[in-house]
mmCIF file of C-alpha atoms in Angstrom:
data_model
loop_
_atom_site.group_PDB
_atom_site.id
_atom_site.type_symbol
_atom_site.label_atom_id
_atom_site.label_comp_id
_atom_site.label_asym_id
_atom_site.label_seq_id
_atom_site.Cartn_x
_atom_site.Cartn_y
_atom_site.Cartn_z
ATOM 1 C CA MET A 1 -134.014 -24.894 3.474
ATOM 2 C CA ASN A 2 -132.701 -25.372 -0.041
ATOM 3 C CA SER A 3 -131.662 -29.031 -0.438
ATOM 4 C CA SER A 4 -129.675 -28.330 -3.610
ATOM 5 C CA ALA A 5 -127.415 -26.015 -1.606
ATOM 6 C CA LEU A 6 -126.691 -28.846 0.847
ATOM 7 C CA THR A 7 -125.891 -31.205 -1.975
ATOM 8 C CA SER A 8 -123.348 -28.885 -3.532
ATOM 9 C CA VAL A 9 -121.646 -28.190 -0.181
ATOM 10 C CA ASN A 10 -121.342 -31.884 0.663
ATOM 11 C CA GLN A 11 -119.984 -32.949 -2.713
ATOM 12 C CA PRO A 12 -116.266 -33.677 -2.610
ATOM 13 C CA THR A 13 -114.149 -30.971 -4.155
ATOM 14 C CA GLN A 14 -111.314 -31.755 -6.505
ATOM 15 C CA LYS A 15 -108.077 -32.172 -4.520
ATOM 16 C CA ALA A 16 -105.206 -29.895 -5.457
ATOM 17 C CA ALA A 17 -102.355 -31.760 -7.131
ATOM 18 C CA GLY A 18 -99.379 -32.686 -4.993
ATOM 19 C CA ASP A 19 -98.402 -32.718 -1.351
ATOM 20 C CA PRO A 20 -98.545 -29.480 0.672
ATOM 21 C CA TYR A 21 -95.312 -27.737 1.620
ATOM 22 C CA LEU A 22 -94.407 -24.503 3.342
ATOM 23 C CA LYS A 23 -92.316 -22.464 0.917
ATOM 24 C CA ILE A 24 -89.489 -20.630 2.612
ATOM 25 C CA ARG A 25 -86.603 -18.482 1.502
ATOM 26 C CA LEU A 26 -83.210 -19.398 2.976
ATOM 27 C CA THR A 27 -81.448 -16.578 1.106
ATOM 28 C CA PRO A 28 -82.673 -14.258 -1.637
ATOM 29 C CA GLN A 29 -81.381 -16.816 -4.156
ATOM 30 C CA VAL A 30 -82.327 -20.097 -2.416
ATOM 31 C CA SER A 31 -85.902 -21.245 -1.865
ATOM 32 C CA ALA A 32 -86.895 -24.440 -0.095
ATOM 33 C CA LEU A 33 -89.971 -26.472 0.789
ATOM 34 C CA LEU A 34 -90.780 -27.972 4.194
ATOM 35 C CA PRO A 35 -93.355 -30.819 4.330
ATOM 36 C CA MET A 36 -96.475 -29.585 6.147
ATOM 37 C CA PRO A 37 -97.108 -32.725 8.285
ATOM 38 C CA TYR A 38 -94.033 -31.901 10.412
ATOM 39 C CA LEU A 39 -94.833 -28.234 10.960
ATOM 40 C CA GLN A 40 -96.636 -26.845 13.986
ATOM 41 C CA GLU A 41 -96.390 -23.099 13.814
ATOM 42 C CA VAL A 42 -94.911 -20.145 11.938
ATOM 43 C CA LEU A 43 -94.238 -16.912 13.786
ATOM 44 C CA THR A 44 -92.093 -13.807 13.956
ATOM 45 C CA VAL A 45 -90.075 -13.277 17.122
ATOM 46 C CA PRO A 46 -87.734 -10.472 18.204
ATOM 47 C CA VAL A 47 -84.065 -11.490 18.180
ATOM 48 C CA GLY A 48 -83.916 -10.932 21.960
ATOM 49 C CA ARG A 49 -86.509 -13.669 22.638
ATOM 50 C CA ILE A 50 -83.946 -16.352 21.811
ATOM 51 C CA ALA A 51 -81.507 -16.869 24.663
ATOM 52 C CA PRO A 52 -78.018 -17.573 23.298
ATOM 53 C CA MET A 53 -76.169 -20.542 24.766
ATOM 54 C CA PRO A 54 -72.367 -20.408 24.957
ATOM 55 C CA GLY A 55 -70.258 -23.131 23.393
ATOM 56 C CA MET A 56 -72.862 -24.259 20.862
ATOM 57 C CA SER A 57 -72.497 -25.092 17.199
ATOM 58 C CA PRO A 58 -72.607 -21.906 15.067
ATOM 59 C CA CYS A 59 -75.982 -22.974 13.636
ATOM 60 C CA VAL A 60 -77.586 -23.108 17.109
ATOM 61 C CA LEU A 61 -79.017 -19.699 17.972
ATOM 62 C CA GLY A 62 -80.156 -20.701 21.469
ATOM 63 C CA LEU A 63 -83.296 -21.477 23.440
ATOM 64 C CA LEU A 64 -86.803 -20.119 22.969
ATOM 65 C CA ASN A 65 -89.551 -20.273 25.591
ATOM 66 C CA ARG A 66 -92.813 -20.728 23.660
ATOM 67 C CA ARG A 67 -96.079 -21.494 25.436
ATOM 68 C CA SER A 68 -94.263 -22.776 28.527
ATOM 69 C CA ARG A 69 -92.090 -25.042 26.379
ATOM 70 C CA VAL A 70 -88.396 -24.505 25.864
ATOM 71 C CA LEU A 71 -87.040 -25.496 22.484
ATOM 72 C CA TRP A 72 -83.759 -25.289 20.646
ATOM 73 C CA THR A 73 -83.669 -22.764 17.839
ATOM 74 C CA ILE A 74 -81.340 -23.025 14.865
ATOM 75 C CA ASP A 75 -80.427 -20.933 11.856
ATOM 76 C CA LEU A 76 -81.569 -23.362 9.155
ATOM 77 C CA ALA A 77 -79.458 -21.873 6.351
ATOM 78 C CA ARG A 78 -76.327 -22.053 8.483
ATOM 79 C CA LEU A 79 -77.044 -25.693 9.404
ATOM 80 C CA LEU A 80 -77.335 -26.477 5.694
ATOM 81 C CA GLY A 81 -74.023 -24.757 4.938
ATOM 82 C CA ILE A 82 -75.600 -21.793 3.181
ATOM 83 C CA GLU A 83 -74.664 -18.233 4.093
ATOM 84 C CA SER A 84 -77.489 -17.006 6.304
ATOM 85 C CA THR A 85 -79.383 -13.774 5.847
ATOM 86 C CA ALA A 86 -81.950 -14.535 8.571
ATOM 87 C CA THR A 87 -80.195 -12.543 11.278
ATOM 88 C CA LYS A 88 -79.868 -9.271 9.371
ATOM 89 C CA THR A 89 -82.966 -7.684 10.969
ATOM 90 C CA GLY A 90 -84.274 -7.271 14.508
ATOM 91 C CA GLN A 91 -86.799 -10.097 14.035
ATOM 92 C CA TYR A 92 -86.644 -13.744 13.067
ATOM 93 C CA SER A 93 -89.061 -15.653 10.858
ATOM 94 C CA LEU A 94 -89.408 -18.882 12.812
ATOM 95 C CA VAL A 95 -90.878 -22.231 11.787
ATOM 96 C CA ILE A 96 -91.543 -24.698 14.594
ATOM 97 C CA ALA A 97 -91.339 -28.308 13.493
ATOM 98 C CA ARG A 98 -91.817 -31.547 15.396
ATOM 99 C CA VAL A 99 -90.448 -34.976 14.561
ATOM 100 C CA GLY A 100 -91.732 -37.514 17.059
ATOM 101 C CA SER A 101 -91.385 -35.881 20.469
ATOM 102 C CA MET A 102 -88.600 -33.520 19.353
ATOM 103 C CA PRO A 103 -89.634 -29.913 18.628
ATOM 104 C CA LEU A 104 -87.186 -27.614 16.856
ATOM 105 C CA GLY A 105 -87.366 -23.929 16.015
ATOM 106 C CA MET A 106 -85.895 -23.129 12.600
ATOM 107 C CA VAL A 107 -85.090 -19.530 11.717
ATOM 108 C CA VAL A 108 -85.476 -18.891 7.987
ATOM 109 C CA GLY A 109 -84.949 -15.862 5.763
ATOM 110 C CA ALA A 110 -88.649 -15.534 4.907
ATOM 111 C CA VAL A 111 -91.875 -17.524 4.770
ATOM 112 C CA GLU A 112 -93.519 -17.279 1.355
ATOM 113 C CA GLY A 113 -96.659 -19.383 1.757
ATOM 114 C CA ILE A 114 -97.996 -22.782 0.802
ATOM 115 C CA ALA A 115 -96.941 -24.648 -2.335
ATOM 116 C CA ARG A 116 -97.904 -28.041 -3.691
ATOM 117 C CA ALA A 117 -95.525 -30.436 -5.362
ATOM 118 C CA SER A 118 -96.076 -33.957 -6.555
ATOM 119 C CA ARG A 119 -93.609 -36.575 -5.319
ATOM 120 C CA ASP A 120 -93.118 -37.826 -8.864
ATOM 121 C CA ARG A 121 -91.776 -34.368 -9.846
ATOM 122 C CA LEU A 122 -88.936 -34.537 -7.307
ATOM 123 C CA GLU A 123 -85.509 -34.820 -8.886
ATOM 124 C CA SER A 124 -82.307 -36.093 -7.340
ATOM 125 C CA PRO A 125 -80.205 -33.354 -5.772
ATOM 126 C CA HIS A 126 -76.929 -35.183 -6.521
ATOM 127 C CA GLY A 127 -74.741 -33.112 -8.798
ATOM 128 C CA SER A 128 -76.879 -29.983 -8.539
ATOM 129 C CA VAL A 129 -76.127 -28.985 -4.907
ATOM 130 C CA SER A 130 -73.132 -29.293 -2.599
ATOM 131 C CA ALA A 131 -72.504 -32.749 -1.159
ATOM 132 C CA GLY A 132 -72.932 -31.431 2.411
ATOM 133 C CA LEU A 133 -76.503 -30.395 1.630
ATOM 134 C CA VAL A 134 -77.640 -33.734 0.139
ATOM 135 C CA PRO A 135 -78.292 -35.572 3.464
ATOM 136 C CA TYR A 136 -80.903 -32.924 4.369
ATOM 137 C CA LEU A 137 -82.838 -33.128 1.097
ATOM 138 C CA ARG A 138 -85.618 -35.274 -0.276
ATOM 139 C CA GLY A 139 -84.887 -33.773 -3.671
ATOM 140 C CA CYS A 140 -85.365 -30.677 -5.796
ATOM 141 C CA VAL A 141 -88.437 -29.509 -7.690
ATOM 142 C CA LEU A 142 -89.115 -26.857 -10.303
ATOM 143 C CA LEU A 143 -91.885 -24.502 -9.114
ATOM 144 C CA ALA A 144 -92.837 -21.355 -11.010
ATOM 145 C CA SER A 145 -89.592 -21.490 -13.033
ATOM 146 C CA GLU A 146 -87.471 -21.652 -9.863
ATOM 147 C CA VAL A 147 -85.722 -24.699 -8.429
ATOM 148 C CA SER A 148 -86.708 -25.267 -4.797
ATOM 149 C CA LEU A 149 -84.950 -27.591 -2.377
ATOM 150 C CA VAL A 150 -87.322 -30.101 -0.770
ATOM 151 C CA LEU A 151 -86.013 -30.485 2.773
ATOM 152 C CA ASP A 152 -86.150 -33.595 4.966
ATOM 153 C CA VAL A 153 -87.248 -32.327 8.393
ATOM 154 C CA GLY A 154 -86.382 -35.643 10.068
ATOM 155 C CA ALA A 155 -82.806 -35.455 8.795
ATOM 156 C CA ILE A 156 -82.561 -31.844 10.008
ATOM 157 C CA VAL A 157 -83.710 -32.758 13.531
ATOM 158 C CA ARG A 158 -81.280 -35.718 13.596
ATOM 159 C CA SER A 159 -78.373 -33.650 12.250
ATOM 160 C CA PRO A 160 -75.003 -34.513 13.815
ATOM 161 C CA ALA A 161 -74.535 -30.780 14.481
ATOM 162 C CA LEU A 162 -77.514 -30.923 16.887
ATOM 163 C CA GLN A 163 -77.010 -34.305 18.558
ATOM 164 C CA ASN A 164 -75.049 -32.999 21.559
ATOM 165 C CA TYR A 165 -77.909 -30.702 22.543
#
């Protein structure tokens, strides 16, 4: 066996700069980043797989049975006060997040992949977004000449719009 090959495999590789985020599209004009440590799964589900629940907040789409677990599913753009485009097709792009013991399915417009952003590049969202959006943000960051919202998953899960459910 070639020992030089083992040496090169075991040498630490240079870490990519910044924290990992899942880049999503809320609308064609609005991109956002979700911190990877809170995310469990990304999938596409037919609209009919989510059972609507009467009398819910407009952002709550209903319940989803996933792997013998039932979880609330929301339209993330609608929760954030942004006009949603996620429900325009027969399928949802769904991101399942977990904060503590609370799982939540978040329907988004599109999933675009993984992006890295350094915490020191985050800028304050105050003055650049609507005041209703600020409680759900960690900040904003410029990625590939586009401003992306950096979302706070904990604040989303604890949203007053979801507390009765």
